[in-house]
GROMACS .gro file of C-alpha atoms in nm:
model
  401
    1UNK     CA    1  -0.721   1.785  -1.765
    2UNK     CA    2  -1.016   1.949  -1.603
    3UNK     CA    3  -1.240   1.915  -1.903
    4UNK     CA    4  -1.130   1.551  -1.948
    5UNK     CA    5  -1.204   1.464  -1.591
    6UNK     CA    6  -1.537   1.641  -1.593
    7UNK     CA    7  -1.656   1.380  -1.849
    8UNK     CA    8  -1.593   1.105  -1.592
    9UNK     CA    9  -1.900   1.006  -1.388
   10UNK     CA   10  -1.855   1.098  -1.026
   11UNK     CA   11  -1.794   0.781  -0.815
   12UNK     CA   12  -2.015   0.738  -0.513
   13UNK     CA   13  -1.856   0.887  -0.202
   14UNK     CA   14  -1.902   0.777   0.153
   15UNK     CA   15  -1.871   1.047   0.410
   16UNK     CA   16  -1.892   0.997   0.788
   17UNK     CA   17  -2.035   1.258   1.016
   18UNK     CA   18  -1.766   1.516   1.086
   19UNK     CA   19  -1.631   1.500   1.441
   20UNK     CA   20  -1.521   1.793   1.658
   21UNK     CA   21  -1.206   1.963   1.537
   22UNK     CA   22  -0.903   1.989   1.761
   23UNK     CA   23  -0.540   2.077   1.738
   24UNK     CA   24  -0.378   1.911   1.440
   25UNK     CA   25  -0.038   1.886   1.599
   26UNK     CA   26  -0.154   1.638   1.859
   27UNK     CA   27  -0.230   1.365   1.607
   28UNK     CA   28   0.034   1.094   1.550
   29UNK     CA   29   0.038   0.832   1.273
   30UNK     CA   30   0.232   0.575   1.467
   31UNK     CA   31   0.001   0.565   1.772
   32UNK     CA   32  -0.095   0.201   1.840
   33UNK     CA   33  -0.453   0.079   1.822
   34UNK     CA   34  -0.618   0.113   2.162
   35UNK     CA   35  -0.766  -0.184   2.342
   36UNK     CA   36  -1.025  -0.183   2.621
   37UNK     CA   37  -0.901  -0.123   2.974
   38UNK     CA   38  -1.035  -0.413   3.188
   39UNK     CA   39  -0.924  -0.241   3.509
   40UNK     CA   40  -1.155   0.061   3.462
   41UNK     CA   41  -1.517  -0.041   3.538
   42UNK     CA   42  -1.646   0.314   3.482
   43UNK     CA   43  -1.519   0.312   3.124
   44UNK     CA   44  -1.678  -0.032   3.074
   45UNK     CA   45  -2.019   0.099   3.186
   46UNK     CA   46  -1.980   0.401   2.956
   47UNK     CA   47  -1.877   0.173   2.672
   48UNK     CA   48  -2.178  -0.054   2.710
   49UNK     CA   49  -2.421   0.238   2.726
   50UNK     CA   50  -2.280   0.422   2.423
   51UNK     CA   51  -2.163   0.130   2.216
   52UNK     CA   52  -2.271   0.166   1.850
   53UNK     CA   53  -2.413  -0.129   1.672
   54UNK     CA   54  -2.212  -0.335   1.420
   55UNK     CA   55  -2.439  -0.206   1.144
   56UNK     CA   56  -2.366   0.154   1.235
   57UNK     CA   57  -1.992   0.083   1.250
   58UNK     CA   58  -1.991  -0.094   0.909
   59UNK     CA   59  -2.186   0.187   0.751
   60UNK     CA   60  -1.956   0.458   0.892
   61UNK     CA   61  -1.624   0.279   0.829
   62UNK     CA   62  -1.721   0.092   0.513
   63UNK     CA   63  -1.363   0.098   0.353
   64UNK     CA   64  -1.236  -0.116   0.640
   65UNK     CA   65  -1.514  -0.372   0.674
   66UNK     CA   66  -1.445  -0.740   0.592
   67UNK     CA   67  -1.705  -0.927   0.388
   68UNK     CA   68  -1.551  -1.274   0.369
   69UNK     CA   69  -1.659  -1.590   0.545
   70UNK     CA   70  -1.428  -1.519   0.838
   71UNK     CA   71  -1.625  -1.211   0.938
   72UNK     CA   72  -1.526  -0.917   1.154
   73UNK     CA   73  -1.154  -0.921   1.244
   74UNK     CA   74  -1.135  -1.272   1.098
   75UNK     CA   75  -1.295  -1.410   1.411
   76UNK     CA   76  -1.647  -1.491   1.291
   77UNK     CA   77  -1.825  -1.826   1.345
   78UNK     CA   78  -1.729  -2.063   1.068
   79UNK     CA   79  -1.939  -2.342   0.911
   80UNK     CA   80  -1.813  -2.693   0.975
   81UNK     CA   81  -1.703  -2.735   0.612
   82UNK     CA   82  -1.472  -2.436   0.647
   83UNK     CA   83  -1.332  -2.577   0.974
   84UNK     CA   84  -1.252  -2.905   0.795
   85UNK     CA   85  -1.074  -2.721   0.516
   86UNK     CA   86  -0.877  -2.516   0.766
   87UNK     CA   87  -0.778  -2.832   0.953
   88UNK     CA   88  -0.653  -2.997   0.632
   89UNK     CA   89  -0.465  -2.691   0.525
   90UNK     CA   90  -0.299  -2.642   0.862
   91UNK     CA   91  -0.132  -2.981   0.852
   92UNK     CA   92  -0.054  -2.988   0.481
   93UNK     CA   93  -0.037  -2.650   0.305
   94UNK     CA   94   0.089  -2.433   0.589
   95UNK     CA   95   0.414  -2.629   0.671
   96UNK     CA   96   0.503  -2.657   0.304
   97UNK     CA   97   0.437  -2.286   0.236
   98UNK     CA   98   0.631  -2.176   0.546
   99UNK     CA   99   0.928  -2.387   0.436
  100UNK     CA  100   0.897  -2.256   0.079
  101UNK     CA  101   0.871  -1.893   0.179
  102UNK     CA  102   1.155  -1.920   0.425
  103UNK     CA  103   1.370  -2.080   0.153
  104UNK     CA  104   1.297  -1.807  -0.099
  105UNK     CA  105   1.376  -1.536   0.161
  106UNK     CA  106   1.709  -1.698   0.262
  107UNK     CA  107   1.814  -1.756  -0.098
  108UNK     CA  108   1.754  -1.391  -0.191
  109UNK     CA  109   1.924  -1.272   0.125
  110UNK     CA  110   2.234  -1.468   0.023
  111UNK     CA  111   2.222  -1.323  -0.326
  112UNK     CA  112   2.203  -0.975  -0.179
  113UNK     CA  113   2.487  -1.058   0.062
  114UNK     CA  114   2.711  -1.171  -0.226
  115UNK     CA  115   2.624  -0.869  -0.439
  116UNK     CA  116   2.691  -0.623  -0.165
  117UNK     CA  117   3.009  -0.792  -0.032
  118UNK     CA  118   3.300  -0.546  -0.011
  119UNK     CA  119   3.075  -0.272  -0.144
  120UNK     CA  120   2.987   0.038   0.060
  121UNK     CA  121   2.623   0.142   0.061
  122UNK     CA  122   2.503   0.480  -0.050
  123UNK     CA  123   2.463   0.699   0.258
  124UNK     CA  124   2.284   1.030   0.232
  125UNK     CA  125   2.044   1.221   0.457
  126UNK     CA  126   2.050   0.945   0.719
  127UNK     CA  127   1.941   0.692   0.455
  128UNK     CA  128   2.136   0.380   0.356
  129UNK     CA  129   2.079   0.171   0.045
  130UNK     CA  130   2.240  -0.034  -0.232
  131UNK     CA  131   1.981   0.062  -0.495
  132UNK     CA  132   2.229   0.300  -0.663
  133UNK     CA  133   2.481   0.020  -0.707
  134UNK     CA  134   2.548  -0.021  -1.078
  135UNK     CA  135   2.691  -0.290  -1.308
  136UNK     CA  136   2.636  -0.666  -1.259
  137UNK     CA  137   2.553  -0.620  -0.896
  138UNK     CA  138   2.241  -0.414  -0.961
  139UNK     CA  139   2.138  -0.642  -1.251
  140UNK     CA  140   2.169  -0.956  -1.039
  141UNK     CA  141   1.989  -0.802  -0.739
  142UNK     CA  142   1.704  -0.670  -0.956
  143UNK     CA  143   1.648  -0.966  -1.182
  144UNK     CA  144   1.675  -1.225  -0.910
  145UNK     CA  145   1.453  -1.011  -0.684
  146UNK     CA  146   1.176  -0.986  -0.943
  147UNK     CA  147   1.193  -1.359  -1.012
  148UNK     CA  148   1.196  -1.471  -0.646
  149UNK     CA  149   0.914  -1.226  -0.558
  150UNK     CA  150   0.704  -1.400  -0.822
  151UNK     CA  151   0.807  -1.734  -0.670
  152UNK     CA  152   0.703  -1.614  -0.326
  153UNK     CA  153   0.362  -1.516  -0.461
  154UNK     CA  154   0.334  -1.867  -0.612
  155UNK     CA  155   0.419  -2.013  -0.271
  156UNK     CA  156   0.136  -1.807  -0.118
  157UNK     CA  157  -0.110  -1.954  -0.368
  158UNK     CA  158  -0.109  -1.680  -0.635
  159UNK     CA  159  -0.054  -1.926  -0.925
  160UNK     CA  160  -0.196  -1.694  -1.190
  161UNK     CA  161  -0.186  -1.315  -1.201
  162UNK     CA  162  -0.420  -1.131  -1.442
  163UNK     CA  163  -0.259  -0.812  -1.568
  164UNK     CA  164  -0.428  -0.552  -1.790
  165UNK     CA  165  -0.231  -0.272  -1.962
  166UNK     CA  166  -0.438   0.018  -2.098
  167UNK     CA  167  -0.276   0.158  -2.414
  168UNK     CA  168  -0.174   0.519  -2.447
  169UNK     CA  169  -0.397   0.717  -2.680
  170UNK     CA  170  -0.144   0.864  -2.922
  171UNK     CA  171  -0.425   1.023  -3.133
  172UNK     CA  172  -0.520   1.258  -2.861
  173UNK     CA  173  -0.422   1.375  -2.517
  174UNK     CA  174  -0.351   1.084  -2.284
  175UNK     CA  175  -0.435   1.257  -1.958
  176UNK     CA  176  -0.467   1.630  -2.000
  177UNK     CA  177  -0.507   1.901  -2.260
  178UNK     CA  178  -0.172   2.075  -2.231
  179UNK     CA  179   0.021   1.915  -2.507
  180UNK     CA  180   0.065   1.569  -2.357
  181UNK     CA  181   0.055   1.398  -2.702
  182UNK     CA  182   0.426   1.477  -2.758
  183UNK     CA  183   0.508   1.354  -2.411
  184UNK     CA  184   0.315   1.034  -2.467
  185UNK     CA  185   0.497   0.973  -2.796
  186UNK     CA  186   0.829   1.019  -2.621
  187UNK     CA  187   0.719   0.771  -2.358
  188UNK     CA  188   0.878   0.953  -2.068
  189UNK     CA  189   0.961   0.737  -1.778
  190UNK     CA  190   0.743   0.793  -1.470
  191UNK     CA  191   0.909   0.894  -1.147
  192UNK     CA  192   0.680   0.688  -0.930
  193UNK     CA  193   0.429   0.405  -0.933
  194UNK     CA  194   0.111   0.516  -0.756
  195UNK     CA  195  -0.107   0.221  -0.638
  196UNK     CA  196  -0.408   0.161  -0.416
  197UNK     CA  197  -0.319  -0.020  -0.098
  198UNK     CA  198  -0.503  -0.333   0.005
  199UNK     CA  199  -0.246  -0.573   0.158
  200UNK     CA  200   0.124  -0.630   0.237
  201UNK     CA  201   0.101  -0.853  -0.072
  202UNK     CA  202   0.087  -0.536  -0.282
  203UNK     CA  203   0.465  -0.489  -0.226
  204UNK     CA  204   0.540  -0.847  -0.339
  205UNK     CA  205   0.344  -0.799  -0.660
  206UNK     CA  206   0.515  -0.468  -0.746
  207UNK     CA  207   0.855  -0.621  -0.660
  208UNK     CA  208   0.786  -0.900  -0.911
  209UNK     CA  209   0.703  -0.643  -1.183
  210UNK     CA  210   0.937  -0.343  -1.146
  211UNK     CA  211   1.146  -0.396  -0.829
  212UNK     CA  212   1.072  -0.046  -0.692
  213UNK     CA  213   1.194   0.141  -0.386
  214UNK     CA  214   0.926   0.230  -0.119
  215UNK     CA  215   0.891   0.400   0.218
  216UNK     CA  216   0.942   0.180   0.522
  217UNK     CA  217   0.986   0.221   0.899
  218UNK     CA  218   1.345   0.262   1.015
  219UNK     CA  219   1.312  -0.056   1.220
  220UNK     CA  220   1.274  -0.259   0.896
  221UNK     CA  221   1.645  -0.191   0.817
  222UNK     CA  222   1.747  -0.374   1.135
  223UNK     CA  223   1.538  -0.687   1.082
  224UNK     CA  224   1.723  -1.018   1.010
  225UNK     CA  225   1.729  -1.106   0.637
  226UNK     CA  226   1.466  -0.846   0.547
  227UNK     CA  227   1.686  -0.551   0.656
  228UNK     CA  228   1.950  -0.612   0.388
  229UNK     CA  229   1.685  -0.685   0.121
  230UNK     CA  230   1.513  -0.351   0.200
  231UNK     CA  231   1.845  -0.169   0.149
  232UNK     CA  232   1.895  -0.339  -0.187
  233UNK     CA  233   1.548  -0.222  -0.283
  234UNK     CA  234   1.654   0.128  -0.189
  235UNK     CA  235   1.384   0.183   0.072
  236UNK     CA  236   1.340   0.530   0.211
  237UNK     CA  237   1.333   0.492   0.592
  238UNK     CA  238   1.098   0.697   0.803
  239UNK     CA  239   1.297   0.888   1.064
  240UNK     CA  240   1.117   0.981   1.380
  241UNK     CA  241   1.351   1.271   1.435
  242UNK     CA  242   1.640   1.425   1.250
  243UNK     CA  243   1.989   1.362   1.374
  244UNK     CA  244   2.148   1.624   1.147
  245UNK     CA  245   2.054   1.990   1.119
  246UNK     CA  246   2.030   1.970   0.734
  247UNK     CA  247   1.817   1.656   0.719
  248UNK     CA  248   1.565   1.695   0.438
  249UNK     CA  249   1.297   1.468   0.581
  250UNK     CA  250   1.127   1.171   0.422
  251UNK     CA  251   0.920   1.390   0.189
  252UNK     CA  252   1.237   1.563   0.059
  253UNK     CA  253   1.422   1.239   0.002
  254UNK     CA  254   1.119   1.075  -0.168
  255UNK     CA  255   1.074   1.367  -0.408
  256UNK     CA  256   1.446   1.371  -0.495
  257UNK     CA  257   1.420   1.002  -0.572
  258UNK     CA  258   1.108   1.058  -0.791
  259UNK     CA  259   1.279   1.328  -0.992
  260UNK     CA  260   1.593   1.112  -1.024
  261UNK     CA  261   1.388   0.809  -1.144
  262UNK     CA  262   1.206   1.034  -1.395
  263UNK     CA  263   1.528   1.165  -1.539
  264UNK     CA  264   1.757   0.860  -1.512
  265UNK     CA  265   1.640   0.521  -1.642
  266UNK     CA  266   1.903   0.345  -1.431
  267UNK     CA  267   1.769   0.491  -1.106
  268UNK     CA  268   1.521   0.287  -0.895
  269UNK     CA  269   1.162   0.391  -0.941
  270UNK     CA  270   0.957   0.472  -0.630
  271UNK     CA  271   0.643   0.283  -0.530
  272UNK     CA  272   0.397   0.492  -0.332
  273UNK     CA  273   0.068   0.418  -0.159
  274UNK     CA  274  -0.081   0.772  -0.135
  275UNK     CA  275  -0.380   0.649   0.074
  276UNK     CA  276  -0.147   0.597   0.366
  277UNK     CA  277  -0.320   0.279   0.486
  278UNK     CA  278  -0.486  -0.035   0.360
  279UNK     CA  279  -0.858  -0.083   0.273
  280UNK     CA  280  -1.085  -0.373   0.185
  281UNK     CA  281  -1.022  -0.309  -0.179
  282UNK     CA  282  -1.359  -0.158  -0.272
  283UNK     CA  283  -1.272   0.204  -0.185
  284UNK     CA  284  -1.013   0.465  -0.257
  285UNK     CA  285  -0.920   0.691   0.027
  286UNK     CA  286  -0.797   1.053  -0.002
  287UNK     CA  287  -0.447   1.074  -0.152
  288UNK     CA  288  -0.173   1.248   0.041
  289UNK     CA  289  -0.005   1.514  -0.181
  290UNK     CA  290   0.354   1.416  -0.093
  291UNK     CA  291   0.384   1.178  -0.386
  292UNK     CA  292   0.294   1.454  -0.628
  293UNK     CA  293   0.507   1.744  -0.506
  294UNK     CA  294   0.781   1.679  -0.758
  295UNK     CA  295   0.543   1.730  -1.054
  296UNK     CA  296   0.688   1.429  -1.231
  297UNK     CA  297   0.470   1.184  -1.427
  298UNK     CA  298   0.337   0.891  -1.229
  299UNK     CA  299   0.228   0.537  -1.324
  300UNK     CA  300  -0.114   0.456  -1.178
  301UNK     CA  301  -0.179   0.091  -1.098
  302UNK     CA  302  -0.502  -0.051  -0.962
  303UNK     CA  303  -0.494  -0.382  -0.760
  304UNK     CA  304  -0.777  -0.615  -0.679
  305UNK     CA  305  -0.787  -0.950  -0.492
  306UNK     CA  306  -1.092  -1.150  -0.599
  307UNK     CA  307  -1.178  -1.407  -0.336
  308UNK     CA  308  -1.443  -1.663  -0.230
  309UNK     CA  309  -1.346  -1.753   0.123
  310UNK     CA  310  -1.072  -1.533   0.270
  311UNK     CA  311  -1.014  -1.176   0.151
  312UNK     CA  312  -0.638  -1.104   0.119
  313UNK     CA  313  -0.714  -0.743   0.221
  314UNK     CA  314  -0.545  -0.648   0.547
  315UNK     CA  315  -0.805  -0.412   0.693
  316UNK     CA  316  -0.944  -0.507   1.034
  317UNK     CA  317  -0.764  -0.834   1.100
  318UNK     CA  318  -0.443  -0.894   1.292
  319UNK     CA  319  -0.126  -0.964   1.097
  320UNK     CA  320  -0.057  -1.309   1.241
  321UNK     CA  321  -0.413  -1.431   1.193
  322UNK     CA  322  -0.421  -1.290   0.838
  323UNK     CA  323  -0.097  -1.468   0.739
  324UNK     CA  324  -0.206  -1.806   0.882
  325UNK     CA  325  -0.543  -1.786   0.714
  326UNK     CA  326  -0.388  -1.676   0.382
  327UNK     CA  327  -0.149  -1.971   0.395
  328UNK     CA  328  -0.450  -2.200   0.461
  329UNK     CA  329  -0.627  -2.082   0.143
  330UNK     CA  330  -0.559  -2.322  -0.144
  331UNK     CA  331  -0.576  -2.069  -0.426
  332UNK     CA  332  -0.545  -1.684  -0.416
  333UNK     CA  333  -0.604  -1.434  -0.695
  334UNK     CA  334  -0.472  -1.089  -0.781
  335UNK     CA  335  -0.562  -0.863  -1.073
  336UNK     CA  336  -0.359  -0.558  -1.177
  337UNK     CA  337  -0.468  -0.283  -1.412
  338UNK     CA  338  -0.185  -0.062  -1.540
  339UNK     CA  339  -0.316   0.272  -1.653
  340UNK     CA  340  -0.117   0.491  -1.901
  341UNK     CA  341   0.151   0.709  -1.748
  342UNK     CA  342  -0.017   1.023  -1.612
  343UNK     CA  343   0.147   1.345  -1.731
  344UNK     CA  344   0.044   1.643  -1.510
  345UNK     CA  345  -0.064   1.975  -1.662
  346UNK     CA  346   0.117   2.291  -1.555
  347UNK     CA  347  -0.182   2.365  -1.327
  348UNK     CA  348  -0.139   2.034  -1.158
  349UNK     CA  349   0.237   2.082  -1.123
  350UNK     CA  350   0.166   2.410  -0.946
  351UNK     CA  351  -0.101   2.251  -0.722
  352UNK     CA  352   0.004   1.903  -0.592
  353UNK     CA  353  -0.331   1.861  -0.420
  354UNK     CA  354  -0.514   1.906  -0.749
  355UNK     CA  355  -0.270   1.662  -0.913
  356UNK     CA  356  -0.329   1.405  -0.642
  357UNK     CA  357  -0.707   1.437  -0.655
  358UNK     CA  358  -0.720   1.412  -1.038
  359UNK     CA  359  -0.515   1.095  -1.033
  360UNK     CA  360  -0.733   0.955  -0.755
  361UNK     CA  361  -1.054   1.031  -0.950
  362UNK     CA  362  -0.908   0.868  -1.260
  363UNK     CA  363  -0.809   0.556  -1.073
  364UNK     CA  364  -1.152   0.533  -0.901
  365UNK     CA  365  -1.329   0.561  -1.239
  366UNK     CA  366  -1.108   0.314  -1.425
  367UNK     CA  367  -1.105   0.064  -1.130
  368UNK     CA  368  -1.478   0.104  -1.048
  369UNK     CA  369  -1.381   0.205  -0.694
  370UNK     CA  370  -1.587   0.404  -0.444
  371UNK     CA  371  -1.441   0.731  -0.322
  372UNK     CA  372  -1.429   0.782   0.056
  373UNK     CA  373  -1.297   1.085   0.249
  374UNK     CA  374  -1.202   0.894   0.573
  375UNK     CA  375  -0.847   0.790   0.643
  376UNK     CA  376  -0.607   0.640   0.890
  377UNK     CA  377  -0.747   0.833   1.187
  378UNK     CA  378  -1.094   0.685   1.133
  379UNK     CA  379  -0.941   0.341   1.083
  380UNK     CA  380  -0.793   0.365   1.432
  381UNK     CA  381  -1.132   0.460   1.570
  382UNK     CA  382  -1.295   0.164   1.396
  383UNK     CA  383  -1.031  -0.081   1.520
  384UNK     CA  384  -1.071   0.058   1.876
  385UNK     CA  385  -1.448   0.016   1.856
  386UNK     CA  386  -1.410  -0.344   1.738
  387UNK     CA  387  -1.183  -0.406   2.035
  388UNK     CA  388  -1.453  -0.270   2.269
  389UNK     CA  389  -1.291   0.065   2.345
  390UNK     CA  390  -1.551   0.341   2.298
  391UNK     CA  391  -1.362   0.596   2.507
  392UNK     CA  392  -1.140   0.681   2.207
  393UNK     CA  393  -1.047   1.050   2.232
  394UNK     CA  394  -1.160   1.275   1.953
  395UNK     CA  395  -0.802   1.354   1.870
  396UNK     CA  396  -0.798   1.043   1.646
  397UNK     CA  397  -1.069   1.196   1.431
  398UNK     CA  398  -0.824   1.453   1.295
  399UNK     CA  399  -0.709   1.373   0.942
  400UNK     CA  400  -0.340   1.375   0.853
  401UNK     CA  401  -0.216   1.516   0.523
   0.00000   0.00000   0.00000
């Protein structure tokens, strides 16, 4: 593996200046983006005096910068032609797409309701799902889910999806130099799909292809309609705190699912976004090693969303604004590149960080993506700066692994 990866040209890396280091335990992933405090004039004066320029912010936080016609946070000044197109779409496309998307969601909810009627969900380690349901129930949920996910993408304007599948090189080692030829010939099933993360649309695309399970917040399970669907997908819910003394944690549950999917073809495959947050699609952030702890093979997938007006990337734009503008766009595009299944060497199995980094480098090379070493913490800083809050504590500069 190492000699194979050494042949790859090193992608350009963007590295911000390193902030002051502080206690790692004080950093939290779920902390909301901060907004300026209008009641504190002292902070406003400090903010105005130390406020970095837009150019400096865009250079430092390049993976989260929008380059479409809607500008920063989707609030840029639009030409009159774009305003006319938006006005037309708001009264024509948006109502039809809202009705279409709602119909698809309700239809699939009803299918899931019928398939799970009088059937107890699988409950283990404070998780709850119907993904381990077998027989006709699982077949109907999976096939209808894949079809309706594609219909939902069509409703959102993704009329064509360009997919590229890179063949496995059976004449040599597919990924590493430790006897992977035999593994490639046996076509072992990967335990997880590893994808770059650009938008919430990523999940819809993967649902339409392989109907995988993925990690979601616990609150998703309680949402109307979506809650039952997430249980049928077999989502692993993030628990803020354990209720039982023997709770394995999300990482433990995910890795058990990955091993199960690798060994059992009927088990749901896991979909993981190891970057931990979304980017503008031009960069690849550092991979968290949790997806690679099991040592099972993974299926790397590279997504791109070519655009002319609105970028489907969900980077520095609010969710509501992004959905409305996306629905106003007449045509959207997505491209997916499926790399060969990556079989880790023994060294990579023993070192999940090495495994994660080698997969990341391979995806960056094959997808022509830039490597960046900033992550979610810096994204929060960038969002806060865009919102005018320059009093962001240095605690947010700490990286999470």
